[in-house]
Amino acid sequence: MDIFQRSDLSAGMILRRHWHEHMQLYVILSGNAFLECGKYRFQATAGDIAVINSNELHYLQSLSDDLNLYVIRVDLPFLFSSQVDLCQTKFLVPLSQNYITFRNLIHNDRQVFECVSDIIKEYYSRDLGYELAVKSSIYRLLVLLLRGHVEKILSPKEFSARISNLRRFDSVLQYISNHYAEKISVSDLAKNANITVYYFCRIFKQITGKTMTNYLNEFRLEKSTDFLKKNDLNITEIARQCGFDSVNYYSRLFHRYYHVSPTKFRETCFYNHNL
C-alpha cells in the first residue's frame, strides 16, 4: 500500500480519467473537489472520503485553491495469508477481484473517518509495529465498508464483462486523447474498438456515464483550460485548437460546464497566480 498527500491542485486543475487494479481512497482534508467514478458524479468536501473501486474509471477536478487531500492506495492481495481461511475466501478474494464494490462517496461517517485517520497516522509515524497497526486498521476499514457502504455484488460473469470492456475501450479513450482536436465520429471509434456502432454507444455510456459526444466535448473543454492558463492564444484560436468549429458554441459549452466564460476563467487564473 501507499499513502501520499496532494495540496498542489488549485481550482480548475484536473486528475485525468484513468483506472487501475488497486483500490484507492481520497481523504479530503480541506477544499472542494468534483469527482466522477464510473457513472456516478458528486462533490466531496472536507471530512468526506471518496472510494475508488478497483477497475473503475475515475476523474477528479479541484473546485477550490485550498484543496488538500490524502491518497491511499491499497493492493488488497497484500492482506492475504499463506494459510487460506474462510475470511480470505469469503471476503478478501471477492474484494480483490472486484466482485464487491463500495459506494463512492462516504459522508459524515465518523467511524470510517477515524479508522482512515488512524491508518494515515500510523503510516507516517513509523513507530515500532506500525506495519501491524496499518494492516489491522485496513481490516477494520473493510469491515466498516462491508457493513455500511456496499454498492453492488457482481457475479463472475459481470466482472469479466466489465474488465473486458475497460480493456477494449482503453484504445478508444487513448484515441480521443491523441486526436481530440480533429473531427471524430462514433463510427470511427466503434471501428477502433472493433464493434458495431449500437454496441459501442451502449458500452461507452456504461463505462463513462456519458454519450460519446458529451464525453468528447468535456474532454475538449478540459484541454482548453490548459490553453487558457497559458494566455498565449485568443479565445477563437483556443476553440479551434481544441476541436470546436464555432467559438460561440465553445463559449456556451464552457459556461454550461464551468459556470463562467472562458475569458473570466482566464482572468481568474491569472489573478490567483499573481496573488
Coordinates of C-alpha atoms in Angstrom, one line a residue:
M1 CA 0.0 0.0 0.0
D2 CA 1.0 3.6 -0.4
I3 CA -0.1 6.9 1.1
F4 CA 0.7 10.4 -0.1
Q5 CA -0.7 14.0 0.2
R6 CA -1.8 16.3 -2.6
S7 CA -2.1 20.0 -1.9
D8 CA -1.0 21.2 -5.4
L9 CA -4.4 21.1 -7.1
S10 CA -5.7 24.7 -7.4
A11 CA -9.2 25.5 -8.7
G12 CA -9.7 24.1 -12.1
M13 CA -6.8 21.6 -12.1
I14 CA -7.6 18.1 -13.1
L15 CA -6.5 14.5 -12.5
R16 CA -7.3 12.9 -15.8
R17 CA -9.6 10.0 -16.3
H18 CA -7.9 6.7 -15.7
W19 CA -8.4 3.3 -14.0
H20 CA -6.2 0.8 -12.1
E21 CA -6.4 -2.5 -10.5
H22 CA -5.9 -1.4 -6.9
M23 CA -8.5 0.2 -4.5
Q24 CA -7.9 3.9 -3.8
L25 CA -9.3 6.4 -1.2
Y26 CA -9.3 10.2 -1.4
V27 CA -9.5 11.7 2.1
I28 CA -10.5 15.3 1.7
L29 CA -8.9 17.5 4.4
S30 CA -9.9 20.9 3.1
G31 CA -11.4 22.5 0.0
N32 CA -13.8 21.0 -2.5
A33 CA -13.5 18.6 -5.4
F34 CA -15.7 17.2 -8.2
L35 CA -15.4 13.5 -8.9
E36 CA -16.6 11.1 -11.5
C37 CA -16.4 7.3 -10.7
G38 CA -18.0 5.3 -13.5
K39 CA -21.4 6.8 -14.0
Y40 CA -21.6 8.5 -10.5
R41 CA -20.8 12.2 -10.3
F42 CA -20.5 14.0 -7.0
Q43 CA -18.8 16.8 -5.0
A44 CA -16.6 16.0 -2.0
T45 CA -15.6 18.4 0.7
A46 CA -13.6 18.5 4.0
G47 CA -14.3 15.3 6.0
D48 CA -15.5 13.3 3.1
I49 CA -13.9 10.1 1.8
A50 CA -14.1 9.1 -1.9
V51 CA -13.7 5.3 -2.5
I52 CA -12.3 4.4 -6.0
N53 CA -13.1 0.7 -6.6
S54 CA -10.5 -1.3 -8.5
N55 CA -11.0 -1.3 -12.3
E56 CA -13.3 1.8 -12.0
L57 CA -12.8 4.7 -14.5
H58 CA -12.5 7.9 -12.4
Y59 CA -11.6 11.6 -12.7
L60 CA -11.1 14.5 -10.2
Q61 CA -11.3 18.2 -10.7
S62 CA -10.4 20.7 -7.9
L63 CA -13.1 23.3 -7.2
S64 CA -11.0 25.4 -4.8
D65 CA -7.5 26.7 -4.3
D66 CA -7.3 25.2 -0.8
L67 CA -7.9 21.6 -1.9
N68 CA -5.8 19.3 0.3
L69 CA -6.2 15.5 0.4
Y70 CA -4.6 12.2 1.2
V71 CA -4.5 9.5 -1.5
I72 CA -4.4 6.0 0.0
R73 CA -3.7 3.1 -2.5
V74 CA -4.4 -0.4 -1.3
D75 CA -3.5 -3.5 -3.2
L76 CA -5.8 -5.9 -1.4
P77 CA -3.8 -9.2 -2.0
F78 CA -1.2 -7.9 0.5
L79 CA -3.8 -8.8 3.1
F80 CA -3.8 -12.4 2.1
S81 CA -2.2 -15.0 4.3
S82 CA -0.2 -18.1 3.2
Q83 CA -2.8 -20.3 5.1
V84 CA -6.1 -19.8 3.2
D85 CA -9.1 -19.4 5.6
L86 CA -12.8 -18.6 5.5
C87 CA -12.1 -14.8 5.8
Q88 CA -9.9 -14.9 2.7
T89 CA -12.2 -16.9 0.5
K90 CA -15.4 -15.2 1.7
F91 CA -14.3 -11.6 1.7
L92 CA -10.8 -10.8 0.7
V93 CA -10.7 -12.7 -2.6
P94 CA -14.1 -11.3 -3.8
L95 CA -12.9 -7.8 -2.8
S96 CA -9.6 -8.1 -4.6
Q97 CA -11.3 -9.4 -7.7
N98 CA -13.8 -6.5 -7.5
Y99 CA -16.9 -8.7 -7.2
I100 CA -17.9 -6.4 -4.3
T101 CA -17.9 -2.7 -5.0
F102 CA -18.5 0.1 -2.5
R103 CA -20.4 3.4 -2.7
N104 CA -18.0 6.1 -4.0
L105 CA -18.9 8.9 -1.5
I106 CA -18.7 8.4 2.2
H107 CA -20.1 11.4 4.0
N108 CA -20.4 12.0 7.7
D109 CA -19.3 8.5 8.8
R110 CA -17.3 9.1 12.0
Q111 CA -16.1 5.5 12.3
V112 CA -14.8 5.3 8.8
F113 CA -13.1 8.7 9.0
E114 CA -11.4 7.8 12.4
C115 CA -10.2 4.5 11.0
V116 CA -8.7 6.1 7.9
S117 CA -7.1 8.8 10.1
D118 CA -5.5 6.0 12.2
I119 CA -4.1 4.4 9.1
I120 CA -2.5 7.7 8.0
K121 CA -1.2 8.5 11.5
E122 CA 0.5 5.0 11.8
Y123 CA 1.8 5.1 8.3
Y124 CA 3.7 8.3 8.8
S125 CA 4.7 7.8 12.5
R126 CA 6.8 4.7 11.6
D127 CA 6.6 3.7 15.3
L128 CA 7.6 0.2 16.3
G129 CA 4.9 -2.2 14.9
Y130 CA 3.3 0.4 12.6
E131 CA 3.0 -2.2 9.8
L132 CA 0.8 -4.3 12.0
A133 CA -1.2 -1.3 13.1
V134 CA -1.8 -0.2 9.5
K135 CA -2.7 -3.7 8.4
S136 CA -5.2 -4.3 11.3
S137 CA -6.8 -0.9 10.6
I138 CA -7.3 -1.8 6.9
Y139 CA -9.1 -5.0 8.0
R140 CA -11.2 -2.8 10.3
L141 CA -11.9 -0.4 7.4
L142 CA -13.1 -3.2 5.1
V143 CA -15.5 -4.4 7.8
L144 CA -17.0 -0.9 8.1
L145 CA -17.3 -0.6 4.4
L146 CA -18.9 -4.0 4.0
R147 CA -21.4 -3.3 6.8
G148 CA -22.4 0.2 5.7
H149 CA -21.3 1.1 2.2
V150 CA -21.7 -1.8 -0.3
E151 CA -22.9 -0.6 -3.6
K152 CA -23.1 -3.9 -5.6
I153 CA -22.0 -7.5 -5.6
L154 CA -21.0 -8.6 -9.1
S155 CA -21.2 -12.1 -10.5
P156 CA -18.1 -13.6 -12.1
K157 CA -19.7 -13.1 -15.5
E158 CA -20.5 -9.4 -14.8
F159 CA -17.0 -8.8 -13.5
S160 CA -15.4 -10.5 -16.6
A161 CA -17.6 -8.3 -18.9
R162 CA -16.6 -5.2 -17.0
I163 CA -12.8 -5.9 -17.3
S164 CA -13.1 -6.8 -21.0
N165 CA -15.0 -3.6 -21.8
L166 CA -12.5 -1.4 -19.9
R167 CA -9.6 -3.0 -21.7
R168 CA -11.3 -2.8 -25.1
F169 CA -12.1 0.9 -24.5
D170 CA -8.6 1.8 -23.4
S171 CA -7.6 2.3 -27.0
V172 CA -10.8 4.4 -27.6
L173 CA -10.0 6.7 -24.8
Q174 CA -6.4 7.0 -25.9
Y175 CA -7.5 7.8 -29.4
I176 CA -9.7 10.6 -28.1
S177 CA -6.8 11.9 -26.0
N178 CA -4.5 11.9 -29.1
H179 CA -7.0 13.2 -31.7
Y180 CA -9.4 15.5 -29.8
A181 CA -8.6 18.5 -32.0
E182 CA -9.7 16.6 -35.1
K183 CA -13.2 15.5 -36.3
I184 CA -14.1 12.3 -34.5
S185 CA -17.2 10.3 -35.3
V186 CA -18.9 7.5 -33.4
S187 CA -18.4 5.2 -36.4
D188 CA -14.6 5.9 -36.3
L189 CA -14.4 5.0 -32.6
A190 CA -16.6 1.9 -33.0
K191 CA -14.3 0.7 -35.7
N192 CA -11.3 1.3 -33.4
A193 CA -13.0 -0.9 -30.8
N194 CA -14.0 -3.5 -33.5
I195 CA -17.7 -3.5 -32.5
T196 CA -20.9 -2.1 -34.0
V197 CA -22.0 1.5 -33.5
Y198 CA -25.0 0.4 -31.5
Y199 CA -23.0 -1.8 -29.1
F200 CA -20.3 0.9 -28.9
C201 CA -22.7 3.6 -27.8
R202 CA -24.3 1.3 -25.2
I203 CA -21.0 0.2 -23.6
F204 CA -19.4 3.6 -23.8
K205 CA -22.3 5.0 -21.8
Q206 CA -22.0 2.2 -19.2
I207 CA -18.3 2.8 -18.7
T208 CA -18.2 6.6 -18.7
G209 CA -21.8 7.6 -17.8
K210 CA -21.8 9.8 -20.8
T211 CA -22.6 9.7 -24.5
M212 CA -19.6 9.8 -26.8
T213 CA -20.5 13.4 -27.8
N214 CA -20.7 14.6 -24.3
Y215 CA -17.5 12.9 -23.3
L216 CA -15.6 14.3 -26.2
N217 CA -17.0 17.9 -25.6
E218 CA -16.0 17.7 -21.9
F219 CA -12.5 16.4 -22.8
R220 CA -12.0 19.2 -25.2
L221 CA -13.2 21.7 -22.6
E222 CA -10.7 20.3 -20.1
K223 CA -7.9 20.7 -22.7
S224 CA -9.0 24.3 -23.4
T225 CA -8.4 25.2 -19.7
D226 CA -4.7 24.4 -20.2
F227 CA -4.6 26.8 -23.1
L228 CA -6.4 29.5 -21.2
K229 CA -3.9 29.3 -18.3
K230 CA -1.0 29.9 -20.7
N231 CA -2.6 33.1 -22.1
D232 CA -0.7 33.0 -25.5
L233 CA -3.7 32.4 -27.7
N234 CA -7.0 34.2 -28.1
I235 CA -10.4 32.5 -27.4
T236 CA -11.1 31.8 -31.1
E237 CA -7.7 30.2 -31.6
I238 CA -8.2 28.1 -28.4
A239 CA -11.6 26.9 -29.5
R240 CA -10.1 25.8 -32.9
Q241 CA -7.1 24.1 -31.3
C242 CA -9.4 22.1 -29.1
G243 CA -11.6 20.8 -31.9
F244 CA -14.5 23.3 -31.8
D245 CA -15.6 24.8 -35.2
S246 CA -17.5 27.6 -33.6
V247 CA -16.2 29.9 -30.9
N248 CA -19.8 30.7 -29.9
Y249 CA -20.6 27.1 -29.4
Y250 CA -17.4 26.6 -27.4
S251 CA -18.2 29.6 -25.2
R252 CA -21.7 28.4 -24.5
L253 CA -20.5 24.9 -23.6
F254 CA -17.7 26.3 -21.4
H255 CA -20.1 28.4 -19.4
R256 CA -22.5 25.5 -19.0
Y257 CA -19.7 23.2 -17.7
Y258 CA -17.7 25.7 -15.6
H259 CA -20.4 28.3 -14.9
V260 CA -18.1 31.1 -16.1
S261 CA -17.0 32.3 -19.5
P262 CA -13.6 31.3 -21.0
T263 CA -12.5 35.0 -20.6
K264 CA -13.5 35.2 -17.0
F265 CA -11.8 31.8 -16.3
R266 CA -8.6 33.1 -17.8
E267 CA -8.7 36.3 -15.7
T268 CA -9.4 34.3 -12.5
C269 CA -6.4 32.0 -13.2
F270 CA -4.0 34.9 -13.7
Y271 CA -5.4 36.8 -10.7
N272 CA -4.9 33.8 -8.4
H273 CA -1.4 33.2 -9.9
N274 CA -0.3 36.7 -9.1
L275 CA -1.6 36.7 -5.5

